[in-house]
Coordinates of C-alpha atoms and ligand atoms in Angstrom, one line a residue:
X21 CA 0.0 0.0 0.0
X22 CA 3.1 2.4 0.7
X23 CA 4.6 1.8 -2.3
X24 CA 0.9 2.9 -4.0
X25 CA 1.6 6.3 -2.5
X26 CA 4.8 6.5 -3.7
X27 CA 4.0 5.4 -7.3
X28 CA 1.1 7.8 -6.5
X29 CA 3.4 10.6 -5.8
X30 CA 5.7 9.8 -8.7
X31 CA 2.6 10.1 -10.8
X32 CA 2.1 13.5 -9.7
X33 CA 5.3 14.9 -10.0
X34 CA 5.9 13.9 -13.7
X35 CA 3.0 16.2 -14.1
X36 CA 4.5 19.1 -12.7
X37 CA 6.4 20.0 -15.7
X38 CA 10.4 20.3 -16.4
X39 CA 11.3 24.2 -16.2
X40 CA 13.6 25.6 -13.7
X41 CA 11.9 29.1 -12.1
X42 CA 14.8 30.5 -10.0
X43 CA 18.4 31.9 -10.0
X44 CA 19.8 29.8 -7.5
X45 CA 21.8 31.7 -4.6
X46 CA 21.5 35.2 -6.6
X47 CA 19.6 37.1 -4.2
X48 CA 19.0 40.7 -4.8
X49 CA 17.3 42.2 -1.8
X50 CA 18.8 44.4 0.0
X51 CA 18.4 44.1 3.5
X52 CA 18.4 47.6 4.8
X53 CA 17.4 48.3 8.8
X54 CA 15.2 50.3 9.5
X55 CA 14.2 50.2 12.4
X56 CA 16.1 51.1 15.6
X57 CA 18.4 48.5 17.7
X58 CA 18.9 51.2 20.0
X59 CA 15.5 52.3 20.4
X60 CA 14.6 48.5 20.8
X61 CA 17.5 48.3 23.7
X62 CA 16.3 51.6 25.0
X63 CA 12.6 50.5 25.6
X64 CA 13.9 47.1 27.1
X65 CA 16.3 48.8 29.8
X66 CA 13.4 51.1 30.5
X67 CA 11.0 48.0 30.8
X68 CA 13.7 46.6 33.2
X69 CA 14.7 49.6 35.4
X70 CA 10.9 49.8 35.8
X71 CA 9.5 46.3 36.6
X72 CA 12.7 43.9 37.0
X73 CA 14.5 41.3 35.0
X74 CA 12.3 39.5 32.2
X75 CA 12.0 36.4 31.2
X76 CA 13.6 35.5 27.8
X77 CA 10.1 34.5 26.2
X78 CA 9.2 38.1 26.9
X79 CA 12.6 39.2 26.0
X80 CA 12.8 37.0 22.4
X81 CA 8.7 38.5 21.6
X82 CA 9.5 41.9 22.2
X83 CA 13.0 41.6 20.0
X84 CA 11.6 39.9 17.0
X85 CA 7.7 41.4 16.5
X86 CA 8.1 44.7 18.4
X87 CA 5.7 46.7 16.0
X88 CA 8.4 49.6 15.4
X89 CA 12.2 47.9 15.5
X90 CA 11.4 44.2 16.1
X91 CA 13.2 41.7 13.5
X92 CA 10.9 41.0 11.2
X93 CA 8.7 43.7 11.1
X94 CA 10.3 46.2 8.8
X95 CA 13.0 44.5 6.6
X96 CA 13.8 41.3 4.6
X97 CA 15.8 39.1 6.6
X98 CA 16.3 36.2 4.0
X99 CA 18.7 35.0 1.7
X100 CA 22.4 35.3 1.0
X101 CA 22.7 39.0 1.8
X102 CA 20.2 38.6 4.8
X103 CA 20.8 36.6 8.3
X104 CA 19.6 33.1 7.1
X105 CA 18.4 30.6 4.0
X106 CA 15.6 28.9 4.2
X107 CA 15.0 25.5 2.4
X108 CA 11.7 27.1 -0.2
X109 CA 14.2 30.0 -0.4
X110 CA 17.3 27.6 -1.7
X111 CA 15.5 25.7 -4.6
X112 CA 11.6 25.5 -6.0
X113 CA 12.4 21.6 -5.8
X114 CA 11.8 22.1 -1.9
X115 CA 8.3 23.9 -2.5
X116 CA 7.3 21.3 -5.2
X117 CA 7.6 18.1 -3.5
X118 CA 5.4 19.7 -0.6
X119 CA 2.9 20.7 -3.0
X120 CA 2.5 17.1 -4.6
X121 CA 2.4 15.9 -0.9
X122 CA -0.5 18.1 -0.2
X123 CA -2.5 17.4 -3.1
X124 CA -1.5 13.5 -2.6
X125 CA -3.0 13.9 0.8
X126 CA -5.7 16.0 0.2
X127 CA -6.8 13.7 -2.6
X128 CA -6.6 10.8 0.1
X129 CA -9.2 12.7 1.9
X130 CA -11.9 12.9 -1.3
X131 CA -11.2 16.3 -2.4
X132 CA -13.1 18.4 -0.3
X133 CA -13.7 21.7 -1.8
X134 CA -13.9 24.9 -0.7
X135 CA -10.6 24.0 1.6
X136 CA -8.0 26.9 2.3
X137 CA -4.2 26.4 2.2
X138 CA -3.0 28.0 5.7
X139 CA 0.7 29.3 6.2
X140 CA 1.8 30.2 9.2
X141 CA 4.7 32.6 8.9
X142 CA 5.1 32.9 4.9
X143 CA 8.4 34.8 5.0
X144 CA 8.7 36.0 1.1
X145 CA 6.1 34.1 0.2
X146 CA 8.3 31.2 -1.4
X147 CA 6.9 28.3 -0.4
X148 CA 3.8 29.2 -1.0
X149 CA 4.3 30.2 -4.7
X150 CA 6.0 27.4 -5.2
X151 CA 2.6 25.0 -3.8
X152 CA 0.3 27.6 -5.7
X153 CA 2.0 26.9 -9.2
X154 CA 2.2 23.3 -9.2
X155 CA -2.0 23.4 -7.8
X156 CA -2.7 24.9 -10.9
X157 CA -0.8 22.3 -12.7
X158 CA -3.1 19.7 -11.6
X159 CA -6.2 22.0 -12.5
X160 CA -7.2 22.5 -9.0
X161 CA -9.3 26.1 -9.1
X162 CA -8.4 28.8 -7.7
X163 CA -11.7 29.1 -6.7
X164 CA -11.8 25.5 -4.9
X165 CA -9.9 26.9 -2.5
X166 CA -8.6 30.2 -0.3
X167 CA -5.0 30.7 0.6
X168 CA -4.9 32.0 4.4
X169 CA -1.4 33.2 5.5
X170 CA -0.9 33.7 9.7
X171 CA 2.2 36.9 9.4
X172 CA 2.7 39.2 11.8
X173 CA 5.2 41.8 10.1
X174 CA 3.6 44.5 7.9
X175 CA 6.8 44.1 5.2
X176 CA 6.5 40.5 5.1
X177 CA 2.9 40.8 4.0
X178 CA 3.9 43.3 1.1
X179 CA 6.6 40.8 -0.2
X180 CA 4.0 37.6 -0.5
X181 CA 1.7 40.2 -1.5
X182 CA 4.0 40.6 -4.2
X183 CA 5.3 37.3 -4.8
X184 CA 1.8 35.7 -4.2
X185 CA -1.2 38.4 -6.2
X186 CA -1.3 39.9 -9.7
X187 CA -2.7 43.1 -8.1
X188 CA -1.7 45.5 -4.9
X189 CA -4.4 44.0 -1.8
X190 CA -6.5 46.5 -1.0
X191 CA -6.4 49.0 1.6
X192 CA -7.6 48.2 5.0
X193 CA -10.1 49.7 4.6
X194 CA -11.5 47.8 2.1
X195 CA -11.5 44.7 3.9
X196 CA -15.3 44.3 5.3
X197 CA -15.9 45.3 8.6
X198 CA -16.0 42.7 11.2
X199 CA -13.7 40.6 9.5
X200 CA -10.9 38.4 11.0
X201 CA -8.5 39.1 8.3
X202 CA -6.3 42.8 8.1
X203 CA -5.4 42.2 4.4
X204 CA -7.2 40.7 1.3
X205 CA -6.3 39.7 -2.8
X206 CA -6.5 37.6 -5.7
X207 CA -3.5 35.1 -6.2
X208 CA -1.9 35.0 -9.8
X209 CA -4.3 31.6 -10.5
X210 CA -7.6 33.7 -9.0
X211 CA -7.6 32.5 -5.1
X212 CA -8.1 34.4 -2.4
X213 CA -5.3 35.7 -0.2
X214 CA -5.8 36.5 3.0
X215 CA -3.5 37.6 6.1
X216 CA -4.4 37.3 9.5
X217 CA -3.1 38.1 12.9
X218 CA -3.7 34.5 14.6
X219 CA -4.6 30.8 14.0
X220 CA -7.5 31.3 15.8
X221 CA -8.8 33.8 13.0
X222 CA -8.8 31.0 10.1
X223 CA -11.8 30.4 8.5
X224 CA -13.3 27.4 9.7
X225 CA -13.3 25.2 7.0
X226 CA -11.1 22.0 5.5
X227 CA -7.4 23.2 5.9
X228 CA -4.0 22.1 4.7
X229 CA -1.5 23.9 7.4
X230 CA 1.8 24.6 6.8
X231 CA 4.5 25.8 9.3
X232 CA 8.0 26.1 8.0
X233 CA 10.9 27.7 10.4
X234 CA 7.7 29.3 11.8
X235 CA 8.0 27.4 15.4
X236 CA 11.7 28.3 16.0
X237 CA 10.5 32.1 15.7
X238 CA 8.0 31.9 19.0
X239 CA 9.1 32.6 22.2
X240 CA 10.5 30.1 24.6
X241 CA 11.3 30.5 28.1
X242 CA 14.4 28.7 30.0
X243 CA 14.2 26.5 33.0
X244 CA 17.1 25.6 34.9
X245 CA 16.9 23.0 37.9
X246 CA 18.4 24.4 41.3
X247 CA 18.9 22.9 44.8
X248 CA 15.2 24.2 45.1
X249 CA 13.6 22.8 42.6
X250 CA 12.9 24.8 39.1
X251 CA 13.6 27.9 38.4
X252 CA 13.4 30.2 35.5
X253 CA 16.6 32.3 33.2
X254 CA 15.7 35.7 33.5
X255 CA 17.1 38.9 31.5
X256 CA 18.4 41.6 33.6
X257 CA 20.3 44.8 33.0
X258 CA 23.9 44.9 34.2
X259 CA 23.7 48.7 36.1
X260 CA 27.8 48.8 35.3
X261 CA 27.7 49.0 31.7
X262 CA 24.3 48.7 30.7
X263 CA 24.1 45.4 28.8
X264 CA 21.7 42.7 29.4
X265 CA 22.7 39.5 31.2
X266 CA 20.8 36.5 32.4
X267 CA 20.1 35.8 35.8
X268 CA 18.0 33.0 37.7
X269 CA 14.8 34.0 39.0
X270 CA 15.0 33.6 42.7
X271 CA 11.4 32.3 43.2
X272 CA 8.8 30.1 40.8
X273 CA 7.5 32.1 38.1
X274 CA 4.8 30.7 36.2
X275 CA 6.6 28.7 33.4
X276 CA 8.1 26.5 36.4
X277 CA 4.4 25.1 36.5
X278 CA 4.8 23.3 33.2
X279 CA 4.8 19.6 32.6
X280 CA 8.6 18.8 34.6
X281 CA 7.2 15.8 36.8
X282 CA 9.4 13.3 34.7
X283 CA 11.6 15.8 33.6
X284 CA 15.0 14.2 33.8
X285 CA 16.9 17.4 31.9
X286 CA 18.5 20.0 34.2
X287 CA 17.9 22.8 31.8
X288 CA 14.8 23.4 29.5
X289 CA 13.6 25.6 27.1
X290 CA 9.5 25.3 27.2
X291 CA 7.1 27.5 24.6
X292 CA 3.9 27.6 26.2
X293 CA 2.8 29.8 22.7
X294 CA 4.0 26.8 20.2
X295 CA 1.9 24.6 22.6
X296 CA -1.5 27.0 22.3
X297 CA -0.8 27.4 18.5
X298 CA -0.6 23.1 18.1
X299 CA -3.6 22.4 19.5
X300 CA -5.3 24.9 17.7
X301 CA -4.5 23.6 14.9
X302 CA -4.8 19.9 16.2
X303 CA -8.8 21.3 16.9
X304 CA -9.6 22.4 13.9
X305 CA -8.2 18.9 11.8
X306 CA -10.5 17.4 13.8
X307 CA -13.6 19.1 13.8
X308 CA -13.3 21.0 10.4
X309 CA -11.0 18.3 8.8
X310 CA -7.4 18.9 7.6
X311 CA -3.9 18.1 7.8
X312 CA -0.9 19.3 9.0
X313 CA 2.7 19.5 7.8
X314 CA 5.3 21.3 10.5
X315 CA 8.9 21.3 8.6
X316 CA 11.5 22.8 11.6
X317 CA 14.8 22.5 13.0
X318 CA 14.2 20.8 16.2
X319 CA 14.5 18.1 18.6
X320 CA 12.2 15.0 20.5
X321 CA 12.3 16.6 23.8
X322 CA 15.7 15.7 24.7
X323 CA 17.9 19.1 23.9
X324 CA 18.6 22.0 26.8
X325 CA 20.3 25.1 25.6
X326 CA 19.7 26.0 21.7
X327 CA 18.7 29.9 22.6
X328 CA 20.7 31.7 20.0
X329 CA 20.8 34.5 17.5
X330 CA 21.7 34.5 14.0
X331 CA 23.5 37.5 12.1
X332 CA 24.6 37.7 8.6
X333 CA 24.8 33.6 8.7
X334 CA 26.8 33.8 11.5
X335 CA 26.1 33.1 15.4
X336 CA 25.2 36.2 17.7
X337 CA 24.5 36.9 20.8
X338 CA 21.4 37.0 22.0
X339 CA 21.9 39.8 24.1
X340 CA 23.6 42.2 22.1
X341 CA 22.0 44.5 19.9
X342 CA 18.8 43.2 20.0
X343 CA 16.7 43.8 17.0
X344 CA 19.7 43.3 14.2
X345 CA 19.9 39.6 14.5
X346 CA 17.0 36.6 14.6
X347 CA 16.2 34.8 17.8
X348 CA 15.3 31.3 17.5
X349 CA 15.3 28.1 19.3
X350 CA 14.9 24.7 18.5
X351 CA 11.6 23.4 18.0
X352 CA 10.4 20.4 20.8
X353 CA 8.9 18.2 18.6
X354 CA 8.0 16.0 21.5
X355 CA 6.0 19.1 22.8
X356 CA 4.1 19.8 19.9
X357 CA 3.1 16.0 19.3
X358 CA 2.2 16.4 22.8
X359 CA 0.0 19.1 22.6
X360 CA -1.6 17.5 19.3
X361 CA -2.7 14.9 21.0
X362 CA -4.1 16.4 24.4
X363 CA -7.2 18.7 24.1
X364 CA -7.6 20.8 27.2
X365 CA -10.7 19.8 29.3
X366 CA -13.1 22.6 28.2
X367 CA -12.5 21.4 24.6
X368 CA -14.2 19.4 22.1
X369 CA -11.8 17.4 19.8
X370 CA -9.9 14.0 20.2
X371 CA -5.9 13.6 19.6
X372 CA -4.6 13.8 16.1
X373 CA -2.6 11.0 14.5
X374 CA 0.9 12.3 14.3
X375 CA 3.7 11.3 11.9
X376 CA 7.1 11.7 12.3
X377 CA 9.1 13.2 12.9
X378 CA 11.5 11.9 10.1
X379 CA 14.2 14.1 8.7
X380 CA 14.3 16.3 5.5
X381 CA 17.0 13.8 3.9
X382 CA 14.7 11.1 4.3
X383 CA 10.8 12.9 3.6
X384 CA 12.6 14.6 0.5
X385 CA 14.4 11.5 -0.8
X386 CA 11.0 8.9 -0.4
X387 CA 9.1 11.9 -2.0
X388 CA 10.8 11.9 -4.9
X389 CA 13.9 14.4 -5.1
X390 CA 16.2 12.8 -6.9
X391 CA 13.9 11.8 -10.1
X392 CA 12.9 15.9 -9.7
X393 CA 16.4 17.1 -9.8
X394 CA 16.7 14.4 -12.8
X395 CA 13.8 15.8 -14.6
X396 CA 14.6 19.5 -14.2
X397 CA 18.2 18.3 -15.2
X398 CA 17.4 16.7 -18.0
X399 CA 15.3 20.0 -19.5
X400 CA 18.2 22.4 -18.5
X401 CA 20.5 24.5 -21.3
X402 CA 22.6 26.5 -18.9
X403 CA 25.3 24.7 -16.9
X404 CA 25.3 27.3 -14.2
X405 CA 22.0 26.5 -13.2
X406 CA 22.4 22.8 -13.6
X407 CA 25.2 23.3 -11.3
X408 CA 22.8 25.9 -9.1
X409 CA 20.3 22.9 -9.0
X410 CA 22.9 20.0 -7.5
X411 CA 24.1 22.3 -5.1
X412 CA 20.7 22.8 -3.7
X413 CA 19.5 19.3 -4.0
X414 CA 22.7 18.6 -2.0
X415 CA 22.1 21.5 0.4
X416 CA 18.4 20.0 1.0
X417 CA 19.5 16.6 1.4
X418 CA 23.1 16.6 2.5
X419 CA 23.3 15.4 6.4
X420 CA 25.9 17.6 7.2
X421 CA 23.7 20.3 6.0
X422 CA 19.9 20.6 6.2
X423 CA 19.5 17.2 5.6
X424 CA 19.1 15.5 9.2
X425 CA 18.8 19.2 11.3
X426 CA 15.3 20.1 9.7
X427 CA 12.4 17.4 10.9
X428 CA 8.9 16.7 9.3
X429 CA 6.0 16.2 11.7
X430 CA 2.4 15.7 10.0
X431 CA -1.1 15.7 12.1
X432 CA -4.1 14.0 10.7
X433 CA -8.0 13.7 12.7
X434 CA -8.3 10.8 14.1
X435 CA -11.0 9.5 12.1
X436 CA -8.3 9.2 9.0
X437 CA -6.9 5.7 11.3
X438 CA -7.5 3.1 8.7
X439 CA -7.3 4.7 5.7
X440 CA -3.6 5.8 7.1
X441 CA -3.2 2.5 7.7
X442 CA -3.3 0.9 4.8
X443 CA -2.1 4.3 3.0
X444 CA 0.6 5.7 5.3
X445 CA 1.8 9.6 4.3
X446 CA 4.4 9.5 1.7
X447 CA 7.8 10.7 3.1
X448 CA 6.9 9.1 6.7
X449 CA 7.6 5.7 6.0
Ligands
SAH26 N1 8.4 30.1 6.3 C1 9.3 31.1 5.8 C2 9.8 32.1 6.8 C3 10.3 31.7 8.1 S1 10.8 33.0 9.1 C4 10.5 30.3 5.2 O1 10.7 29.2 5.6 O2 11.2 30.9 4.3 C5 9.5 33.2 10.3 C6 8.2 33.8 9.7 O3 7.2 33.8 10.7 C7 8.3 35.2 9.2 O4 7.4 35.4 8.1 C8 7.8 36.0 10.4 O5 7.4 37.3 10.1 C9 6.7 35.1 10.9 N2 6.4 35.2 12.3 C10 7.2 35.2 13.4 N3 6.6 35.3 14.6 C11 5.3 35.3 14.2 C12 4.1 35.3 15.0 N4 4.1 35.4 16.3 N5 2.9 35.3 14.4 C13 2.8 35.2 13.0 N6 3.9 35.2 12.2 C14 5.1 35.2 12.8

């Protein structure tokens, strides 16, 4: 039956065609900062002088989503002249095998139509392209379903405005009253686009989620066991010189009331807000129907300190100018599957089926990366590109690159048991 899926998938991606879209590694934003570091580390001494030391979830939110100077809200941060590369960003191949893998699995579910496609943090828009090109290569309408992108930053939303629609969305104050969305358009193949604030804003309807390098983003907080018991890593302001360092918190605070009966680690990072986020999503597959596909960097609950910044592809400090380089953490896989599979008492939906997590080498390879790369090879004049393309395949796939670091973890409703049974998600097995 696996191998039904696979022959299934090869199917599909013979039909996505044999042209190359993209200029491998030539990236020409600019990244210009605009907004303020100093203003950023300004307001956060002030917060500190004024209320004490704060925790680093508090600390990594204010840094990276501060409406004015935070990270992401003003500025592209990706590619070769920004901090980091992200997989959809390195080759289309990336974006194509995950949109055969969603129409593969949404076809597994009889085609319901209307369904949305929801993103949650679309960066430039990439990956999304990418899935919205090869749709319309298997003749799925734009108007079967919405495309429903969760993005904080303003300047983001331009970019996979402009990747994404034919046409500038319109202002907000065209967007009905009332609604849950802050932005609106029409995709180049006649969707809807839509950006929204939070999860919990979707429409509630039939959903394919996707959540690439979007979990690493969301605050964490740090635990450390003492002779006491737990307690949490704070951020404090050194009166001597004015930088930030961490201290421990001398009592409980709140995040020490997470799950650390059986916790054998001595030193945690924890995001309640990745938690909240999961079983939203693991609620609505269940009662609206849907899947979910979360592609991170991360770990099965056994890692302790991976709080760190990234500038210009280098490692940074956390602590030092904050606002010019990203935060990010790995993501607890084991946490997530957790919270996919325990509704909170007031709630009305039953665990999700989880998958995985495998890594990228191996969803990418069983998907069907190597006869892509072969295909696009095989249709390609230039040598530079050819070159371009096994350098990204390699990049993808490599071990010692992205290959074993980023994981796949897919959700299903529970009611998908015995059809997933006998027809197992490509890439998982
Ligand atoms: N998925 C993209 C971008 C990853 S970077 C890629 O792989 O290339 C993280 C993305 O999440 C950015 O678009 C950022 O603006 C967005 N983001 C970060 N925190 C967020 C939050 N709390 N809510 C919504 N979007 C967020």
């Amino acid at each position: 039956m696996q191998s039904c899926s696979r022959r299934l998938m090869t199917d599909l991606s013979q039909k996505i065609g044999f042209t190359t879209n993209r200029r491998y590694f030539c990236d020409k934003a600019k990244t210009t900062l605009k907004g303020n570091a100093n203003i950023l580390l300004k307001q956060i001494e002030a917060r500190i002088l004024a209320a004490g030391p704060i925790t680093v979830a508090d600390y990594m939110k204010e840094v990276l989503t501060n409406p004015t100077a935070g990270y992401y809200m003003n500025r592209d941060v990706f590619g070769q002249t920004g901090d980091f590369i992200t997989s959809p960003e390195i080759s289309q191949m990336f974006g194509e095998l995950i949109a055969v893998w969603l129409v593969n699995e949404w076809m597994k579910c009889g085609r319901p139509t209307p369904f949305q496609i929801a993103e949650l943090g679309p960066g430039r828009g990439t990956l999304m392209a990418d899935i919205l090109r090869v749709f319309s290569k298997f003749k799925i309408a734009g108007s079967d379903f919405s495309v429903n992108l969760v993005e904080v930053s303003p300047y983001l939303g331009q970019v996979q405005e402009k990747q994404l629609c034919l046409t500038q969305a319109q202002e907000a104050t065209e967007v009905p009253q009332g609604s849950q969305h802050y932005k609106q358009s029409i995709s180049l193949y006649g969707s809807q686009v839509r950006w929204y604030n939070h999860i919990s804003d979707l429409p509630r309807t039939f959903t394919l989620f996707l959540a690439h390098e979007f979990f690493d983003a969301l605050p964490i907080h740090k635990l450390v066991k003492v002779d006491q018991g737990w307690r949490e890593v704070l951020i404090d302001l050194n009166r001597e010189d004015l930088t930030l360092r961490y201290v421990i918190s001398r009592d409980r605070t709140p995040a020490c009331l997470y799950r650390l009966d059986n916790e054998s680690r001595e030193e945690l990072e924890v995001s309640p807000q990745s938690l909240i986020i999961t079983q939203t999503m693991a609620a609505r597959i269940h009662q609206d129907g849907g899947i979910g596909l979360v592609i991170d960097y991360g770990h099965e609950g056994d890692k302790t300190d991976t709080f760190r910044g990234f500038k210009n592809h280098k490692l940074h400090d956390p602590l030092v100018d904050p606002g010019t380089a990203d935060l990010t953490a790995d993501v607890d896989f084991a946490a997530l599957k957790w919270a996919a599979t325990h509704p909170r008492a007031f709630e009305d939906w039953k665990a999700n089926l989880t998958y995985g997590t495998v890594e990228q080498k191996d969803f990418l390879t069983r998907v069907g990366i190597n006869l892509r790369l072969e295909q696009l090879l095989a249709s390609c004049r230039d040598e530079n590109v050819a070159r371009d393309l096994k350098s990204a395949h390699k990049m993808l796939t490599d071990p010692m690159e992205m290959g074993s670091k980023f994981k796949f973890l897919a959700l299903y409703p529970s009611v998908m048991e015995k059809i997933l049974e006998r027809y197992p998600p490509p890439g998982f097995v």
